PDB file of N, CA and C in Angstrom:
ATOM      1  N   MET D   1      -9.192  21.899 125.210  1.00 56.00           N
ATOM      2  CA  MET D   1      -8.305  22.893 125.716  1.00 56.00           C
ATOM      3  C   MET D   1      -7.136  23.122 124.777  1.00 56.00           C
ATOM      4  N   ALA D   2      -6.758  24.319 124.691  1.00 60.00           N
ATOM      5  CA  ALA D   2      -5.635  24.664 123.839  1.00 60.00           C
ATOM      6  C   ALA D   2      -4.367  24.596 124.665  1.00 60.00           C
ATOM      7  N   LYS D   3      -3.328  24.183 124.005  1.00 63.00           N
ATOM      8  CA  LYS D   3      -2.040  24.122 124.694  1.00 63.00           C
ATOM      9  C   LYS D   3      -1.534  25.538 124.938  1.00 63.00           C
ATOM     10  N   SER D   4      -1.096  25.756 126.159  1.00 64.00           N
ATOM     11  CA  SER D   4      -0.563  27.076 126.456  1.00 64.00           C
ATOM     12  C   SER D   4       0.945  27.061 126.229  1.00 64.00           C
ATOM     13  N   LYS D   5       1.404  28.100 125.658  1.00 65.00           N
ATOM     14  CA  LYS D   5       2.841  28.225 125.413  1.00 65.00           C
ATOM     15  C   LYS D   5       3.450  29.025 126.557  1.00 65.00           C
ATOM     16  N   LYS D   6       4.495  28.469 127.087  1.00 65.00           N
ATOM     17  CA  LYS D   6       5.192  29.186 128.143  1.00 65.00           C
ATOM     18  C   LYS D   6       6.110  30.217 127.516  1.00 65.00           C
ATOM     19  N   ASN D   7       6.008  31.388 128.039  1.00 64.00           N
ATOM     20  CA  ASN D   7       6.894  32.455 127.548  1.00 64.00           C
ATOM     21  C   ASN D   7       8.262  32.291 128.188  1.00 64.00           C
ATOM     22  N   THR D   8       9.237  32.076 127.368  1.00 58.00           N
ATOM     23  CA  THR D   8      10.614  31.993 127.873  1.00 58.00           C
ATOM     24  C   THR D   8      11.255  33.350 127.639  1.00 58.00           C
ATOM     25  N   PRO D   9      11.610  34.024 128.728  1.00 54.00           N
ATOM     26  CA  PRO D   9      12.228  35.346 128.558  1.00 54.00           C
ATOM     27  C   PRO D   9      13.604  35.217 127.926  1.00 54.00           C
ATOM     28  N   ALA D  10      13.868  36.121 127.034  1.00 52.00           N
ATOM     29  CA  ALA D  10      15.170  36.154 126.376  1.00 52.00           C
ATOM     30  C   ALA D  10      16.192  36.631 127.405  1.00 52.00           C
ATOM     31  N   PRO D  11      17.435  36.171 127.272  1.00 52.00           N
ATOM     32  CA  PRO D  11      18.453  36.611 128.239  1.00 52.00           C
ATOM     33  C   PRO D  11      18.667  38.120 128.136  1.00 52.00           C
ATOM     34  N   LYS D  12      18.113  38.833 129.108  1.00 54.00           N
ATOM     35  CA  LYS D  12      18.219  40.284 129.117  1.00 54.00           C
ATOM     36  C   LYS D  12      19.221  40.770 130.160  1.00 54.00           C
ATOM     37  N   ALA D  13      19.943  39.863 130.764  1.00 51.00           N
ATOM     38  CA  ALA D  13      20.873  40.249 131.821  1.00 51.00           C
ATOM     39  C   ALA D  13      21.916  41.233 131.303  1.00 51.00           C
ATOM     40  N   ALA D  14      22.392  40.994 130.104  1.00 52.00           N
ATOM     41  CA  ALA D  14      23.409  41.882 129.549  1.00 52.00           C
ATOM     42  C   ALA D  14      22.791  43.230 129.181  1.00 52.00           C
ATOM     43  N   GLN D  15      21.522  43.219 128.808  1.00 61.00           N
ATOM     44  CA  GLN D  15      20.866  44.455 128.407  1.00 61.00           C
ATOM     45  C   GLN D  15      20.389  45.253 129.619  1.00 61.00           C
ATOM     46  N   ASP D  16      20.083  44.581 130.728  1.00 72.00           N
ATOM     47  CA  ASP D  16      19.584  45.265 131.912  1.00 72.00           C
ATOM     48  C   ASP D  16      20.672  46.082 132.592  1.00 72.00           C
ATOM     49  N   LYS D  17      21.886  45.575 132.570  1.00 77.00           N
ATOM     50  CA  LYS D  17      22.979  46.281 133.235  1.00 77.00           C
ATOM     51  C   LYS D  17      23.412  47.461 132.383  1.00 77.00           C
ATOM     52  N   PRO D  18      23.587  48.621 133.007  1.00 81.00           N
ATOM     53  CA  PRO D  18      24.095  49.755 132.234  1.00 81.00           C
ATOM     54  C   PRO D  18      25.570  49.538 131.921  1.00 81.00           C
ATOM     55  N   THR D  19      25.971  50.065 130.821  1.00 79.00           N
ATOM     56  CA  THR D  19      27.381  49.911 130.452  1.00 79.00           C
ATOM     57  C   THR D  19      28.225  50.771 131.381  1.00 79.00           C
ATOM     58  N   THR D  20      29.324  50.216 131.796  1.00 80.00           N
ATOM     59  CA  THR D  20      30.216  50.928 132.699  1.00 80.00           C
ATOM     60  C   THR D  20      31.443  51.405 131.934  1.00 80.00           C
ATOM     61  N   LEU D  21      32.185  52.244 132.592  1.00 72.00           N
ATOM     62  CA  LEU D  21      33.404  52.764 131.989  1.00 72.00           C
ATOM     63  C   LEU D  21      34.396  51.636 131.745  1.00 72.00           C
ATOM     64  N   LYS D  22      34.384  50.665 132.667  1.00 73.00           N
ATOM     65  CA  LYS D  22      35.293  49.525 132.524  1.00 73.00           C
ATOM     66  C   LYS D  22      34.993  48.753 131.245  1.00 73.00           C
ATOM     67  N   ASP D  23      33.710  48.640 130.896  1.00 76.00           N
ATOM     68  CA  ASP D  23      33.329  47.938 129.672  1.00 76.00           C
ATOM     69  C   ASP D  23      33.767  48.716 128.433  1.00 76.00           C
ATOM     70  N   LEU D  24      33.785  50.025 128.526  1.00 76.00           N
ATOM     71  CA  LEU D  24      34.090  50.840 127.360  1.00 76.00           C
ATOM     72  C   LEU D  24      35.592  50.985 127.114  1.00 76.00           C
ATOM     73  N   LEU D  25      36.398  50.878 128.173  1.00 76.00           N
ATOM     74  CA  LEU D  25      37.838  51.066 128.011  1.00 76.00           C
ATOM     75  C   LEU D  25      38.508  49.808 127.486  1.00 76.00           C
ATOM     76  N   SER D  26      39.586  49.995 126.773  1.00 83.00           N
ATOM     77  CA  SER D  26      40.336  48.854 126.270  1.00 83.00           C
ATOM     78  C   SER D  26      41.181  48.253 127.384  1.00 83.00           C
ATOM     79  N   SER D  27      41.642  47.052 127.170  1.00 84.00           N
ATOM     80  CA  SER D  27      42.427  46.364 128.198  1.00 84.00           C
ATOM     81  C   SER D  27      43.747  47.083 128.464  1.00 84.00           C
ATOM     82  N   GLU D  28      44.334  47.689 127.437  1.00 85.00           N
ATOM     83  CA  GLU D  28      45.592  48.418 127.617  1.00 85.00           C
ATOM     84  C   GLU D  28      45.406  49.608 128.556  1.00 85.00           C
ATOM     85  N   VAL D  29      44.324  50.336 128.353  1.00 83.00           N
ATOM     86  CA  VAL D  29      44.057  51.505 129.190  1.00 83.00           C
ATOM     87  C   VAL D  29      43.783  51.055 130.624  1.00 83.00           C
ATOM     88  N   LEU D  30      43.047  49.951 130.785  1.00 85.00           N
ATOM     89  CA  LEU D  30      42.772  49.431 132.125  1.00 85.00           C
ATOM     90  C   LEU D  30      44.062  49.042 132.836  1.00 85.00           C
ATOM     91  N   GLU D  31      44.963  48.396 132.118  1.00 89.00           N
ATOM     92  CA  GLU D  31      46.245  47.999 132.708  1.00 89.00           C
ATOM     93  C   GLU D  31      47.059  49.224 133.123  1.00 89.00           C
ATOM     94  N   LYS D  32      47.063  50.260 132.288  1.00 91.00           N
ATOM     95  CA  LYS D  32      47.781  51.488 132.623  1.00 91.00           C
ATOM     96  C   LYS D  32      47.192  52.138 133.869  1.00 91.00           C
ATOM     97  N   LEU D  33      45.863  52.158 133.950  1.00 89.00           N
ATOM     98  CA  LEU D  33      45.211  52.757 135.120  1.00 89.00           C
ATOM     99  C   LEU D  33      45.494  51.964 136.389  1.00 89.00           C
ATOM    100  N   LYS D  34      45.497  50.641 136.268  1.00 92.00           N
ATOM    101  CA  LYS D  34      45.801  49.807 137.430  1.00 92.00           C
ATOM    102  C   LYS D  34      47.249  50.004 137.878  1.00 92.00           C
ATOM    103  N   ALA D  35      48.163  50.106 136.913  1.00 96.00           N
ATOM    104  CA  ALA D  35      49.568  50.345 137.248  1.00 96.00           C
ATOM    105  C   ALA D  35      49.735  51.705 137.914  1.00 96.00           C
ATOM    106  N   GLN D  36      49.029  52.699 137.422  1.00 96.00           N
ATOM    107  CA  GLN D  36      49.098  54.030 138.005  1.00 96.00           C
ATOM    108  C   GLN D  36      48.528  54.021 139.423  1.00 96.00           C
ATOM    109  N   ALA D  37      47.453  53.286 139.639  1.00 96.00           N
ATOM    110  CA  ALA D  37      46.866  53.184 140.976  1.00 96.00           C
ATOM    111  C   ALA D  37      47.822  52.481 141.930  1.00 96.00           C
ATOM    112  N   ASP D  38      48.491  51.437 141.446  1.00 97.00           N
ATOM    113  CA  ASP D  38      49.472  50.735 142.283  1.00 97.00           C
ATOM    114  C   ASP D  38      50.636  51.656 142.652  1.00 97.00           C
ATOM    115  N   GLU D  39      51.098  52.454 141.688  1.00 97.00           N
ATOM    116  CA  GLU D  39      52.177  53.397 141.961  1.00 97.00           C
ATOM    117  C   GLU D  39      51.748  54.436 142.991  1.00 97.00           C
ATOM    118  N   ALA D  40      50.505  54.887 142.887  1.00 97.00           N
ATOM    119  CA  ALA D  40      50.000  55.879 143.835  1.00 97.00           C
ATOM    120  C   ALA D  40      49.924  55.278 145.242  1.00 97.00           C
ATOM    121  N   LYS D  41      49.493  54.028 145.328  1.00 97.00           N
ATOM    122  CA  LYS D  41      49.430  53.358 146.639  1.00 97.00           C
ATOM    123  C   LYS D  41      50.828  53.181 147.224  1.00 97.00           C
ATOM    124  N   ALA D  42      51.771  52.813 146.384  1.00 97.00           N
ATOM    125  CA  ALA D  42      53.143  52.636 146.849  1.00 97.00           C
ATOM    126  C   ALA D  42      53.733  53.971 147.309  1.00 97.00           C
ATOM    127  N   ALA D  43      53.465  55.028 146.578  1.00 97.00           N
ATOM    128  CA  ALA D  43      53.964  56.352 146.956  1.00 97.00           C
ATOM    129  C   ALA D  43      53.344  56.794 148.280  1.00 97.00           C
ATOM    130  N   GLU D  44      52.061  56.522 148.466  1.00 97.00           N
ATOM    131  CA  GLU D  44      51.395  56.878 149.718  1.00 97.00           C
ATOM    132  C   GLU D  44      51.973  56.088 150.884  1.00 97.00           C
ATOM    133  N   ALA D  45      52.240  54.803 150.669  1.00 97.00           N
ATOM    134  CA  ALA D  45      52.836  53.984 151.725  1.00 97.00           C
ATOM    135  C   ALA D  45      54.233  54.487 152.069  1.00 97.00           C
ATOM    136  N   GLU D  46      55.002  54.864 151.071  1.00 97.00           N
ATOM    137  CA  GLU D  46      56.354  55.401 151.296  1.00 97.00           C
ATOM    138  C   GLU D  46      56.289  56.715 152.073  1.00 97.00           C
ATOM    139  N   ARG D  47      55.324  57.574 151.716  1.00 97.00           N
ATOM    140  CA  ARG D  47      55.165  58.855 152.401  1.00 97.00           C
ATOM    141  C   ARG D  47      54.805  58.634 153.871  1.00 97.00           C
ATOM    142  N   LYS D  48      53.902  57.702 154.125  1.00 97.00           N
ATOM    143  CA  LYS D  48      53.512  57.408 155.508  1.00 97.00           C
ATOM    144  C   LYS D  48      54.688  56.842 156.299  1.00 97.00           C
ATOM    145  N   GLU D  49      55.482  55.993 155.654  1.00 98.00           N
ATOM    146  CA  GLU D  49      56.654  55.419 156.319  1.00 98.00           C
ATOM    147  C   GLU D  49      57.660  56.519 156.658  1.00 98.00           C
ATOM    148  N   GLN D  50      57.878  57.447 155.733  1.00 97.00           N
ATOM    149  CA  GLN D  50      58.791  58.559 155.979  1.00 97.00           C
ATOM    150  C   GLN D  50      58.290  59.435 157.132  1.00 97.00           C
ATOM    151  N   GLU D  51      56.979  59.683 157.178  1.00 97.00           N
ATOM    152  CA  GLU D  51      56.416  60.469 158.275  1.00 97.00           C
ATOM    153  C   GLU D  51      56.593  59.745 159.605  1.00 97.00           C
ATOM    154  N   ARG D  52      56.415  58.435 159.607  1.00 97.00           N
ATOM    155  CA  ARG D  52      56.573  57.662 160.831  1.00 97.00           C
ATOM    156  C   ARG D  52      58.020  57.717 161.314  1.00 97.00           C
ATOM    157  N   ILE D  53      58.961  57.570 160.385  1.00 97.00           N
ATOM    158  CA  ILE D  53      60.386  57.624 160.738  1.00 97.00           C
ATOM    159  C   ILE D  53      60.751  59.012 161.267  1.00 97.00           C
ATOM    160  N   LYS D  54      60.226  60.048 160.615  1.00 98.00           N
ATOM    161  CA  LYS D  54      60.519  61.413 161.046  1.00 98.00           C
ATOM    162  C   LYS D  54      59.962  61.667 162.453  1.00 98.00           C
ATOM    163  N   ALA D  55      58.751  61.196 162.721  1.00 97.00           N
ATOM    164  CA  ALA D  55      58.149  61.371 164.046  1.00 97.00           C
ATOM    165  C   ALA D  55      58.931  60.589 165.095  1.00 97.00           C
ATOM    166  N   ASP D  56      59.394  59.397 164.731  1.00 97.00           N
ATOM    167  CA  ASP D  56      60.175  58.581 165.660  1.00 97.00           C
ATOM    168  C   ASP D  56      61.501  59.263 165.992  1.00 97.00           C
ATOM    169  N   GLU D  57      62.160  59.829 164.986  1.00 97.00           N
ATOM    170  CA  GLU D  57      63.418  60.536 165.217  1.00 97.00           C
ATOM    171  C   GLU D  57      63.197  61.779 166.077  1.00 97.00           C
ATOM    172  N   ALA D  58      62.092  62.482 165.850  1.00 97.00           N
ATOM    173  CA  ALA D  58      61.797  63.668 166.659  1.00 97.00           C
ATOM    174  C   ALA D  58      61.540  63.269 168.112  1.00 97.00           C
ATOM    175  N   ARG D  59      60.843  62.166 168.308  1.00 96.00           N
ATOM    176  CA  ARG D  59      60.569  61.684 169.661  1.00 96.00           C
ATOM    177  C   ARG D  59      61.866  61.300 170.366  1.00 96.00           C
ATOM    178  N   LYS D  60      62.763  60.620 169.654  1.00 96.00           N
ATOM    179  CA  LYS D  60      64.047  60.233 170.242  1.00 96.00           C
ATOM    180  C   LYS D  60      64.898  61.456 170.571  1.00 96.00           C
ATOM    181  N   ALA D  61      64.886  62.461 169.704  1.00 95.00           N
ATOM    182  CA  ALA D  61      65.661  63.679 169.956  1.00 95.00           C
ATOM    183  C   ALA D  61      65.111  64.413 171.175  1.00 95.00           C
ATOM    184  N   GLU D  62      63.792  64.459 171.299  1.00 93.00           N
ATOM    185  CA  GLU D  62      63.192  65.109 172.461  1.00 93.00           C
ATOM    186  C   GLU D  62      63.533  64.356 173.750  1.00 93.00           C
ATOM    187  N   GLN D  63      63.504  63.032 173.689  1.00 91.00           N
ATOM    188  CA  GLN D  63      63.860  62.237 174.868  1.00 91.00           C
ATOM    189  C   GLN D  63      65.327  62.446 175.248  1.00 91.00           C
ATOM    190  N   LYS D  64      66.202  62.527 174.259  1.00 91.00           N
ATOM    191  CA  LYS D  64      67.618  62.761 174.534  1.00 91.00           C
ATOM    192  C   LYS D  64      67.823  64.136 175.160  1.00 91.00           C
ATOM    193  N   ARG D  65      67.090  65.141 174.662  1.00 91.00           N
ATOM    194  CA  ARG D  65      67.194  66.482 175.226  1.00 91.00           C
ATOM    195  C   ARG D  65      66.715  66.484 176.677  1.00 91.00           C
ATOM    196  N   ARG D  66      65.637  65.750 176.939  1.00 87.00           N
ATOM    197  CA  ARG D  66      65.106  65.682 178.305  1.00 87.00           C
ATOM    198  C   ARG D  66      66.055  64.950 179.245  1.00 87.00           C
ATOM    199  N   ASP D  67      66.739  63.940 178.740  1.00 87.00           N
ATOM    200  CA  ASP D  67      67.683  63.190 179.580  1.00 87.00           C
ATOM    201  C   ASP D  67      68.849  64.063 180.034  1.00 87.00           C
ATOM    202  N   ASN D  68      69.168  65.087 179.279  1.00 87.00           N
ATOM    203  CA  ASN D  68      70.252  65.992 179.639  1.00 87.00           C
ATOM    204  C   ASN D  68      69.773  67.200 180.448  1.00 87.00           C
ATOM    205  N   ASP D  69      68.459  67.315 180.631  1.00 87.00           N
ATOM    206  CA  ASP D  69      67.892  68.441 181.375  1.00 87.00           C
ATOM    207  C   ASP D  69      67.704  68.024 182.832  1.00 87.00           C
ATOM    208  N   PHE D  70      68.539  68.567 183.704  1.00 86.00           N
ATOM    209  CA  PHE D  70      68.525  68.164 185.107  1.00 86.00           C
ATOM    210  C   PHE D  70      67.198  68.508 185.780  1.00 86.00           C
ATOM    211  N   GLU D  71      66.637  69.654 185.457  1.00 87.00           N
ATOM    212  CA  GLU D  71      65.365  70.069 186.076  1.00 87.00           C
ATOM    213  C   GLU D  71      64.246  69.083 185.725  1.00 87.00           C
ATOM    214  N   TYR D  72      64.184  68.676 184.465  1.00 87.00           N
ATOM    215  CA  TYR D  72      63.173  67.704 184.036  1.00 87.00           C
ATOM    216  C   TYR D  72      63.353  66.382 184.771  1.00 87.00           C
ATOM    217  N   LEU D  73      64.584  65.915 184.854  1.00 84.00           N
ATOM    218  CA  LEU D  73      64.840  64.643 185.541  1.00 84.00           C
ATOM    219  C   LEU D  73      64.483  64.735 187.022  1.00 84.00           C
ATOM    220  N   LEU D  74      64.784  65.851 187.633  1.00 84.00           N
ATOM    221  CA  LEU D  74      64.490  66.027 189.050  1.00 84.00           C
ATOM    222  C   LEU D  74      62.979  66.062 189.295  1.00 84.00           C
ATOM    223  N   ASN D  75      62.262  66.765 188.431  1.00 86.00           N
ATOM    224  CA  ASN D  75      60.809  66.869 188.593  1.00 86.00           C
ATOM    225  C   ASN D  75      60.085  65.565 188.296  1.00 86.00           C
ATOM    226  N   ASN D  76      60.631  64.744 187.449  1.00 84.00           N
ATOM    227  CA  ASN D  76      59.944  63.523 187.032  1.00 84.00           C
ATOM    228  C   ASN D  76      60.535  62.252 187.625  1.00 84.00           C
ATOM    229  N   SER D  77      61.460  62.385 188.543  1.00 81.00           N
ATOM    230  CA  SER D  77      62.035  61.188 189.145  1.00 81.00           C
ATOM    231  C   SER D  77      61.246  60.818 190.390  1.00 81.00           C
ATOM    232  N   SER D  78      61.349  59.574 190.762  1.00 78.00           N
ATOM    233  CA  SER D  78      60.699  59.094 191.977  1.00 78.00           C
ATOM    234  C   SER D  78      61.468  59.602 193.188  1.00 78.00           C
ATOM    235  N   LEU D  79      60.753  60.024 194.197  1.00 76.00           N
ATOM    236  CA  LEU D  79      61.399  60.549 195.397  1.00 76.00           C
ATOM    237  C   LEU D  79      61.662  59.465 196.412  1.00 76.00           C
ATOM    238  N   ASP D  80      61.361  58.225 196.083  1.00 79.00           N
ATOM    239  CA  ASP D  80      61.611  57.103 196.985  1.00 79.00           C
ATOM    240  C   ASP D  80      63.011  56.576 196.701  1.00 79.00           C
ATOM    241  N   TRP D  81      63.995  57.084 197.432  1.00 74.00           N
ATOM    242  CA  TRP D  81      65.387  56.712 197.199  1.00 74.00           C
ATOM    243  C   TRP D  81      65.749  55.399 197.906  1.00 74.00           C
ATOM    244  N   LYS D  82      64.884  54.892 198.752  1.00 80.00           N
ATOM    245  CA  LYS D  82      65.182  53.642 199.482  1.00 80.00           C
ATOM    246  C   LYS D  82      65.283  52.466 198.525  1.00 80.00           C
ATOM    247  N   LYS D  83      64.535  52.497 197.464  1.00 78.00           N
ATOM    248  CA  LYS D  83      64.580  51.348 196.549  1.00 78.00           C
ATOM    249  C   LYS D  83      65.880  51.285 195.753  1.00 78.00           C
ATOM    250  N   HIS D  84      66.682  52.334 195.765  1.00 70.00           N
ATOM    251  CA  HIS D  84      67.947  52.358 195.030  1.00 70.00           C
ATOM    252  C   HIS D  84      69.148  51.972 195.887  1.00 70.00           C
ATOM    253  N   LYS D  85      68.921  51.625 197.142  1.00 67.00           N
ATOM    254  CA  LYS D  85      70.028  51.242 198.020  1.00 67.00           C
ATOM    255  C   LYS D  85      70.533  49.872 197.672  1.00 67.00           C
TER     256      LYS D  85
END
């Protein structure tokens, strides 16, 4: 019998994967893009916070206006005056 040689596959893992944009860009460009993405996330968070504050202020202003409106208070108050004695 002849000795059989086992075929050892060459490491093709690096060749099988397609090259990505991340592989092609330099580290400086990647750092700039990451910094820009972080700035965009921070700006979005700030915008959402400002919208939340604005909505909260509008809600408080509407509640204050309603508290001064006698008709609204009369229509939305409990008619059970016994509990206030």
